Amino acid sequence: MKTRSKFVKPDEVAKLWGIQKQNDHMTFEKFSRAMRYHYKNCVLGSVPSQRLVYQFGPKGPDYRTDNPNFVKVKSEYELHSENIYS
């Protein structure tokens, strides 16, 4: 299963990204345009028929790790995600 993320408060995400990039005029429209750039590179993809839901593509970051704490958190997240997307 691929990990999926949903933006519950997209305007807040864009605002935080604007702060990170020192851009006071960041909107979700501008932020999502930048995200679409990563579709072409297979780093990120949208989930068809699900609004504001995204997943990493084949060239996205690999979250495998030897840290047992991370694995535990990831496992709990995956269980939660399976319940949401089933």
PDB file of C-alpha atoms in Angstrom, residues 4-40:
ATOM      1  CA  ARG A   4      -1.512   8.687   1.167  1.00  0.00           C
ATOM      2  CA  SER A   5      -1.879  12.093   2.747  1.00  0.00           C
ATOM      3  CA  LYS A   6      -4.871  14.372   2.749  1.00  0.00           C
ATOM      4  CA  PHE A   7      -4.737  18.109   3.290  1.00  0.00           C
ATOM      5  CA  VAL A   8      -7.486  18.836   5.778  1.00  0.00           C
ATOM      6  CA  LYS A   9      -6.622  22.546   6.004  1.00  0.00           C
ATOM      7  CA  PRO A  10      -4.981  23.313   2.648  1.00  0.00           C
ATOM      8  CA  ASP A  11      -4.825  27.064   3.216  1.00  0.00           C
ATOM      9  CA  GLU A  12      -2.932  26.505   6.474  1.00  0.00           C
ATOM     10  CA  VAL A  13      -0.474  24.194   4.701  1.00  0.00           C
ATOM     11  CA  ALA A  14       0.134  26.848   2.054  1.00  0.00           C
ATOM     12  CA  LYS A  15       0.568  29.519   4.710  1.00  0.00           C
ATOM     13  CA  LEU A  16       3.166  27.415   6.558  1.00  0.00           C
ATOM     14  CA  TRP A  17       4.980  26.698   3.294  1.00  0.00           C
ATOM     15  CA  GLY A  18       4.939  30.416   2.532  1.00  0.00           C
ATOM     16  CA  ILE A  19       6.572  31.102   5.897  1.00  0.00           C
ATOM     17  CA  GLN A  20       9.202  28.436   5.176  1.00  0.00           C
ATOM     18  CA  LYS A  21       9.919  29.977   1.758  1.00  0.00           C
ATOM     19  CA  GLN A  22       9.634  33.575   3.030  1.00  0.00           C
ATOM     20  CA  ASN A  23       6.711  34.247   0.705  1.00  0.00           C
ATOM     21  CA  ASP A  24       3.933  36.198   2.427  1.00  0.00           C
ATOM     22  CA  HIS A  25       1.616  35.833  -0.577  1.00  0.00           C
ATOM     23  CA  MET A  26       1.557  32.023  -0.792  1.00  0.00           C
ATOM     24  CA  THR A  27      -1.866  30.547  -1.511  1.00  0.00           C
ATOM     25  CA  PHE A  28      -2.900  26.929  -1.869  1.00  0.00           C
ATOM     26  CA  GLU A  29      -3.372  27.529  -5.585  1.00  0.00           C
ATOM     27  CA  LYS A  30       0.293  28.534  -5.918  1.00  0.00           C
ATOM     28  CA  PHE A  31       1.415  25.749  -3.590  1.00  0.00           C
ATOM     29  CA  SER A  32      -0.515  23.095  -5.535  1.00  0.00           C
ATOM     30  CA  ARG A  33       0.982  24.345  -8.803  1.00  0.00           C
ATOM     31  CA  ALA A  34       4.430  23.705  -7.346  1.00  0.00           C
ATOM     32  CA  MET A  35       3.299  20.243  -6.236  1.00  0.00           C
ATOM     33  CA  ARG A  36       2.076  19.424  -9.762  1.00  0.00           C
ATOM     34  CA  TYR A  37       5.609  20.050 -11.009  1.00  0.00           C
ATOM     35  CA  HIS A  38       6.628  16.948  -9.045  1.00  0.00           C
ATOM     36  CA  TYR A  39       4.036  14.801 -10.857  1.00  0.00           C
ATOM     37  CA  LYS A  40       6.172  14.944 -14.010  1.00  0.00           C
TER      38      LYS A  40
END
